[in-house]
PDB file of C-alpha atoms in Angstrom:
ATOM      1  CA  UNK A   1      48.116  57.053 116.908  1.00  0.00           C
ATOM      2  CA  UNK A   2      47.159  57.919 113.402  1.00  0.00           C
ATOM      3  CA  UNK A   3      44.278  56.412 111.459  1.00  0.00           C
ATOM      4  CA  UNK A   4      46.481  54.101 109.337  1.00  0.00           C
ATOM      5  CA  UNK A   5      48.046  52.510 112.389  1.00  0.00           C
ATOM      6  CA  UNK A   6      44.630  52.001 114.001  1.00  0.00           C
ATOM      7  CA  UNK A   7      43.333  50.141 110.872  1.00  0.00           C
ATOM      8  CA  UNK A   8      46.359  47.947 110.831  1.00  0.00           C
ATOM      9  CA  UNK A   9      46.058  47.173 114.517  1.00  0.00           C
ATOM     10  CA  UNK A  10      42.387  46.269 114.088  1.00  0.00           C
ATOM     11  CA  UNK A  11      42.951  44.134 111.063  1.00  0.00           C
ATOM     12  CA  UNK A  12      45.765  42.308 112.999  1.00  0.00           C
ATOM     13  CA  UNK A  13      43.516  41.733 115.952  1.00  0.00           C
ATOM     14  CA  UNK A  14      40.681  40.436 113.638  1.00  0.00           C
ATOM     15  CA  UNK A  15      43.031  37.949 111.873  1.00  0.00           C
ATOM     16  CA  UNK A  16      44.382  36.660 115.170  1.00  0.00           C
ATOM     17  CA  UNK A  17      40.771  36.202 116.418  1.00  0.00           C
ATOM     18  CA  UNK A  18      39.858  34.321 113.212  1.00  0.00           C
ATOM     19  CA  UNK A  19      43.045  32.066 113.485  1.00  0.00           C
ATOM     20  CA  UNK A  20      42.289  31.305 117.072  1.00  0.00           C
ATOM     21  CA  UNK A  21      38.707  30.262 116.280  1.00  0.00           C
ATOM     22  CA  UNK A  22      39.834  27.978 113.503  1.00  0.00           C
ATOM     23  CA  UNK A  23      42.568  26.427 115.793  1.00  0.00           C
ATOM     24  CA  UNK A  24      39.943  25.774 118.495  1.00  0.00           C
ATOM     25  CA  UNK A  25      37.485  24.321 116.062  1.00  0.00           C
ATOM     26  CA  UNK A  26      40.038  21.906 114.479  1.00  0.00           C
ATOM     27  CA  UNK A  27      41.737  20.861 117.686  1.00  0.00           C
ATOM     28  CA  UNK A  28      38.657  19.047 118.969  1.00  0.00           C
ATOM     29  CA  UNK A  29      38.190  16.606 115.934  1.00  0.00           C
ATOM     30  CA  UNK A  30      40.320  13.567 115.049  1.00  0.00           C
ATOM     31  CA  UNK A  31      42.611  14.011 111.991  1.00  0.00           C
ATOM     32  CA  UNK A  32      43.425  11.519 109.290  1.00  0.00           C
ATOM     33  CA  UNK A  33      46.725  10.801 110.968  1.00  0.00           C
ATOM     34  CA  UNK A  34      45.208   9.607 114.288  1.00  0.00           C
ATOM     35  CA  UNK A  35      44.248   6.311 112.572  1.00  0.00           C
ATOM     36  CA  UNK A  36      40.545   6.562 113.538  1.00  0.00           C
ATOM     37  CA  UNK A  37      37.833   6.268 110.934  1.00  0.00           C
ATOM     38  CA  UNK A  38      34.230   7.071 111.168  1.00  0.00           C
ATOM     39  CA  UNK A  39      31.898   4.301 110.076  1.00  0.00           C
ATOM     40  CA  UNK A  40      28.241   4.938 109.340  1.00  0.00           C
ATOM     41  CA  UNK A  41      27.283   1.188 109.669  1.00  0.00           C
ATOM     42  CA  UNK A  42      27.976  -1.522 112.087  1.00  0.00           C
ATOM     43  CA  UNK A  43      31.202  -3.467 111.667  1.00  0.00           C
ATOM     44  CA  UNK A  44      30.832  -7.035 110.182  1.00  0.00           C
ATOM     45  CA  UNK A  45      34.112  -9.049 110.079  1.00  0.00           C
ATOM     46  CA  UNK A  46      34.980 -10.904 106.801  1.00  0.00           C
ATOM     47  CA  UNK A  47      34.110 -14.575 106.749  1.00  0.00           C
ATOM     48  CA  UNK A  48      37.271 -16.501 106.464  1.00  0.00           C
ATOM     49  CA  UNK A  49      37.051 -20.375 106.145  1.00  0.00           C
ATOM     50  CA  UNK A  50      40.402 -21.117 107.733  1.00  0.00           C
ATOM     51  CA  UNK A  51      42.361 -18.226 109.348  1.00  0.00           C
ATOM     52  CA  UNK A  52      45.447 -20.350 109.939  1.00  0.00           C
ATOM     53  CA  UNK A  53      48.706 -19.548 108.192  1.00  0.00           C
ATOM     54  CA  UNK A  54      49.315 -21.775 105.228  1.00  0.00           C
ATOM     55  CA  UNK A  55      52.904 -22.799 105.988  1.00  0.00           C
ATOM     56  CA  UNK A  56      53.065 -25.236 103.008  1.00  0.00           C
ATOM     57  CA  UNK A  57      52.481 -22.410 100.615  1.00  0.00           C
ATOM     58  CA  UNK A  58      55.090 -20.181 102.287  1.00  0.00           C
ATOM     59  CA  UNK A  59      57.786 -22.896 102.267  1.00  0.00           C
ATOM     60  CA  UNK A  60      56.957 -23.699  98.548  1.00  0.00           C
ATOM     61  CA  UNK A  61      57.310 -20.124  97.478  1.00  0.00           C
ATOM     62  CA  UNK A  62      60.594 -19.767  99.515  1.00  0.00           C
ATOM     63  CA  UNK A  63      62.129 -22.968  98.025  1.00  0.00           C
ATOM     64  CA  UNK A  64      61.535 -21.870  94.354  1.00  0.00           C
ATOM     65  CA  UNK A  65      64.732 -20.783  92.666  1.00  0.00           C
ATOM     66  CA  UNK A  66      65.582 -18.701  89.685  1.00  0.00           C
ATOM     67  CA  UNK A  67      66.271 -20.704  86.535  1.00  0.00           C
ATOM     68  CA  UNK A  68      68.261 -18.957  83.855  1.00  0.00           C
ATOM     69  CA  UNK A  69      67.360 -19.010  80.248  1.00  0.00           C
ATOM     70  CA  UNK A  70      71.012 -19.325  79.263  1.00  0.00           C
ATOM     71  CA  UNK A  71      71.591 -15.673  78.529  1.00  0.00           C
ATOM     72  CA  UNK A  72      73.674 -13.228  80.580  1.00  0.00           C
ATOM     73  CA  UNK A  73      71.632 -10.150  81.186  1.00  0.00           C
ATOM     74  CA  UNK A  74      74.767  -7.926  81.413  1.00  0.00           C
ATOM     75  CA  UNK A  75      76.409  -9.237  78.202  1.00  0.00           C
ATOM     76  CA  UNK A  76      75.278  -7.532  75.031  1.00  0.00           C
ATOM     77  CA  UNK A  77      76.442 -10.352  72.787  1.00  0.00           C
ATOM     78  CA  UNK A  78      73.880 -12.809  71.709  1.00  0.00           C
ATOM     79  CA  UNK A  79      74.418 -16.453  72.309  1.00  0.00           C
ATOM     80  CA  UNK A  80      75.237 -18.533  69.255  1.00  0.00           C
ATOM     81  CA  UNK A  81      72.109 -19.696  67.369  1.00  0.00           C
ATOM     82  CA  UNK A  82      71.018 -23.366  67.883  1.00  0.00           C
ATOM     83  CA  UNK A  83      72.197 -25.843  65.326  1.00  0.00           C
ATOM     84  CA  UNK A  84      69.874 -26.280  62.355  1.00  0.00           C
ATOM     85  CA  UNK A  85      67.528 -29.303  62.529  1.00  0.00           C
ATOM     86  CA  UNK A  86      68.476 -32.456  60.779  1.00  0.00           C
ATOM     87  CA  UNK A  87      67.188 -32.547  57.244  1.00  0.00           C
ATOM     88  CA  UNK A  88      64.017 -34.591  56.719  1.00  0.00           C
ATOM     89  CA  UNK A  89      64.181 -37.302  54.029  1.00  0.00           C
ATOM     90  CA  UNK A  90      61.455 -36.917  51.512  1.00  0.00           C
ATOM     91  CA  UNK A  91      61.360 -39.971  49.185  1.00  0.00           C
ATOM     92  CA  UNK A  92      61.495 -39.207  45.523  1.00  0.00           C
ATOM     93  CA  UNK A  93      61.129 -41.305  42.405  1.00  0.00           C
ATOM     94  CA  UNK A  94      63.713 -44.072  42.313  1.00  0.00           C
ATOM     95  CA  UNK A  95      64.003 -44.401  46.108  1.00  0.00           C
ATOM     96  CA  UNK A  96      63.140 -47.583  47.873  1.00  0.00           C
ATOM     97  CA  UNK A  97      60.396 -46.032  50.096  1.00  0.00           C
ATOM     98  CA  UNK A  98      58.828 -43.875  47.327  1.00  0.00           C
ATOM     99  CA  UNK A  99      55.088 -44.278  46.974  1.00  0.00           C
ATOM    100  CA  UNK A 100      53.610 -42.806  43.837  1.00  0.00           C
ATOM    101  CA  UNK A 101      50.758 -40.330  44.243  1.00  0.00           C
ATOM    102  CA  UNK A 102      47.283 -41.440  43.340  1.00  0.00           C
ATOM    103  CA  UNK A 103      46.184 -40.467  39.836  1.00  0.00           C
ATOM    104  CA  UNK A 104      44.028 -37.370  39.660  1.00  0.00           C
ATOM    105  CA  UNK A 105      40.238 -37.838  39.547  1.00  0.00           C
ATOM    106  CA  UNK A 106      38.639 -37.798  36.117  1.00  0.00           C
ATOM    107  CA  UNK A 107      37.221 -34.499  34.975  1.00  0.00           C
ATOM    108  CA  UNK A 108      33.550 -33.925  35.522  1.00  0.00           C
ATOM    109  CA  UNK A 109      31.308 -34.962  32.668  1.00  0.00           C
ATOM    110  CA  UNK A 110      30.241 -32.426  30.097  1.00  0.00           C
ATOM    111  CA  UNK A 111      26.733 -32.203  28.805  1.00  0.00           C
ATOM    112  CA  UNK A 112      26.933 -31.345  25.029  1.00  0.00           C
ATOM    113  CA  UNK A 113      23.570 -29.598  25.091  1.00  0.00           C
ATOM    114  CA  UNK A 114      22.759 -26.009  25.857  1.00  0.00           C
ATOM    115  CA  UNK A 115      20.391 -25.467  28.821  1.00  0.00           C
ATOM    116  CA  UNK A 116      18.239 -22.487  27.930  1.00  0.00           C
ATOM    117  CA  UNK A 117      14.946 -22.678  29.910  1.00  0.00           C
ATOM    118  CA  UNK A 118      12.715 -24.366  32.507  1.00  0.00           C
ATOM    119  CA  UNK A 119       8.925 -24.953  32.688  1.00  0.00           C
ATOM    120  CA  UNK A 120       6.313 -27.124  34.302  1.00  0.00           C
ATOM    121  CA  UNK A 121       4.054 -29.800  32.964  1.00  0.00           C
ATOM    122  CA  UNK A 122       0.254 -29.145  32.527  1.00  0.00           C
ATOM    123  CA  UNK A 123      -0.599 -30.077  36.127  1.00  0.00           C
ATOM    124  CA  UNK A 124       2.296 -27.930  37.429  1.00  0.00           C
ATOM    125  CA  UNK A 125       3.679 -30.876  39.503  1.00  0.00           C
ATOM    126  CA  UNK A 126       7.070 -31.428  37.824  1.00  0.00           C
ATOM    127  CA  UNK A 127       9.693 -29.201  36.305  1.00  0.00           C
ATOM    128  CA  UNK A 128      10.889 -29.574  32.774  1.00  0.00           C
ATOM    129  CA  UNK A 129      14.267 -28.457  31.331  1.00  0.00           C
ATOM    130  CA  UNK A 130      14.647 -27.205  27.822  1.00  0.00           C
ATOM    131  CA  UNK A 131      17.892 -28.323  26.174  1.00  0.00           C
ATOM    132  CA  UNK A 132      19.171 -27.815  22.597  1.00  0.00           C
ATOM    133  CA  UNK A 133      22.091 -28.851  20.423  1.00  0.00           C
ATOM    134  CA  UNK A 134      21.424 -26.143  17.859  1.00  0.00           C
ATOM    135  CA  UNK A 135      18.929 -28.063  15.655  1.00  0.00           C
ATOM    136  CA  UNK A 136      16.893 -30.181  18.018  1.00  0.00           C
ATOM    137  CA  UNK A 137      15.116 -29.157  21.288  1.00  0.00           C
ATOM    138  CA  UNK A 138      14.822 -31.774  24.118  1.00  0.00           C
ATOM    139  CA  UNK A 139      12.256 -31.324  26.857  1.00  0.00           C
ATOM    140  CA  UNK A 140      13.168 -33.568  29.882  1.00  0.00           C
ATOM    141  CA  UNK A 141      11.908 -33.972  33.379  1.00  0.00           C
ATOM    142  CA  UNK A 142      13.910 -34.933  36.570  1.00  0.00           C
ATOM    143  CA  UNK A 143      14.871 -38.623  36.412  1.00  0.00           C
ATOM    144  CA  UNK A 144      14.716 -38.985  32.693  1.00  0.00           C
ATOM    145  CA  UNK A 145      17.691 -39.592  30.316  1.00  0.00           C
ATOM    146  CA  UNK A 146      18.843 -37.529  27.454  1.00  0.00           C
ATOM    147  CA  UNK A 147      21.129 -38.628  24.558  1.00  0.00           C
ATOM    148  CA  UNK A 148      21.037 -42.126  25.963  1.00  0.00           C
ATOM    149  CA  UNK A 149      23.720 -41.721  28.616  1.00  0.00           C
ATOM    150  CA  UNK A 150      22.868 -38.557  30.758  1.00  0.00           C
ATOM    151  CA  UNK A 151      20.288 -38.714  33.593  1.00  0.00           C
ATOM    152  CA  UNK A 152      18.726 -35.481  34.775  1.00  0.00           C
ATOM    153  CA  UNK A 153      18.977 -35.361  38.607  1.00  0.00           C
ATOM    154  CA  UNK A 154      17.554 -31.961  39.577  1.00  0.00           C
ATOM    155  CA  UNK A 155      16.236 -28.916  37.788  1.00  0.00           C
ATOM    156  CA  UNK A 156      16.767 -25.580  39.501  1.00  0.00           C
ATOM    157  CA  UNK A 157      15.919 -22.007  38.420  1.00  0.00           C
ATOM    158  CA  UNK A 158      19.581 -21.288  37.424  1.00  0.00           C
ATOM    159  CA  UNK A 159      21.272 -24.690  36.871  1.00  0.00           C
ATOM    160  CA  UNK A 160      20.720 -28.221  35.906  1.00  0.00           C
ATOM    161  CA  UNK A 161      22.241 -31.193  37.803  1.00  0.00           C
ATOM    162  CA  UNK A 162      22.950 -34.339  35.769  1.00  0.00           C
ATOM    163  CA  UNK A 163      24.773 -37.605  36.032  1.00  0.00           C
ATOM    164  CA  UNK A 164      26.607 -39.633  33.501  1.00  0.00           C
ATOM    165  CA  UNK A 165      25.022 -43.116  33.628  1.00  0.00           C
ATOM    166  CA  UNK A 166      28.058 -45.178  32.657  1.00  0.00           C
ATOM    167  CA  UNK A 167      30.558 -43.652  35.254  1.00  0.00           C
ATOM    168  CA  UNK A 168      28.121 -42.251  37.936  1.00  0.00           C
ATOM    169  CA  UNK A 169      30.013 -38.947  37.830  1.00  0.00           C
ATOM    170  CA  UNK A 170      27.849 -35.896  38.482  1.00  0.00           C
ATOM    171  CA  UNK A 171      28.122 -32.226  37.310  1.00  0.00           C
ATOM    172  CA  UNK A 172      25.854 -29.254  36.781  1.00  0.00           C
ATOM    173  CA  UNK A 173      25.193 -27.046  33.872  1.00  0.00           C
ATOM    174  CA  UNK A 174      24.240 -23.235  34.189  1.00  0.00           C
ATOM    175  CA  UNK A 175      21.372 -21.813  32.317  1.00  0.00           C
ATOM    176  CA  UNK A 176      22.570 -19.966  29.222  1.00  0.00           C
ATOM    177  CA  UNK A 177      20.781 -17.008  27.639  1.00  0.00           C
ATOM    178  CA  UNK A 178      19.016 -17.886  24.484  1.00  0.00           C
ATOM    179  CA  UNK A 179      20.169 -15.510  21.725  1.00  0.00           C
ATOM    180  CA  UNK A 180      17.177 -14.679  19.552  1.00  0.00           C
ATOM    181  CA  UNK A 181      19.272 -14.656  16.413  1.00  0.00           C
ATOM    182  CA  UNK A 182      20.452 -18.217  16.607  1.00  0.00           C
TER     183      UNK A 182
END
């Protein structure tokens, strides 16, 4: 026997020995196909309130039937569209059941004065608004009237809320910048 044959024979013997050891090692343990599982803790069965078979639920599910939506799944043509709904009668002017819409509300009142500033009285208790019509300056507090028919409701930093005394309609006026040239 030459050297090459001796090495091949020794390698074959070693591989057979390793294969035999692996086979012996794996033959003593249970595999996944045996159905046994190893549990690390003790077994606790699930708590089931009523383990009986619910026959009523089974018969109910068996008795349900398929209800078609009216379309054949194997026919590629669409069904005809549903008929259009009946037109709704909307009464117009001249009809018996026509009711005229209510008139629009009157426009908000307009204060014919320019609101250009605010201030406080000497005690600092109440606010005062500075209004002008171009030639005269009016200084009014909350609750006072101006031009005889406008009552000042509230004075804020940026707007003035007022009410027209005759109609009770309310509106507000924004503060306008006072141009030094006018």
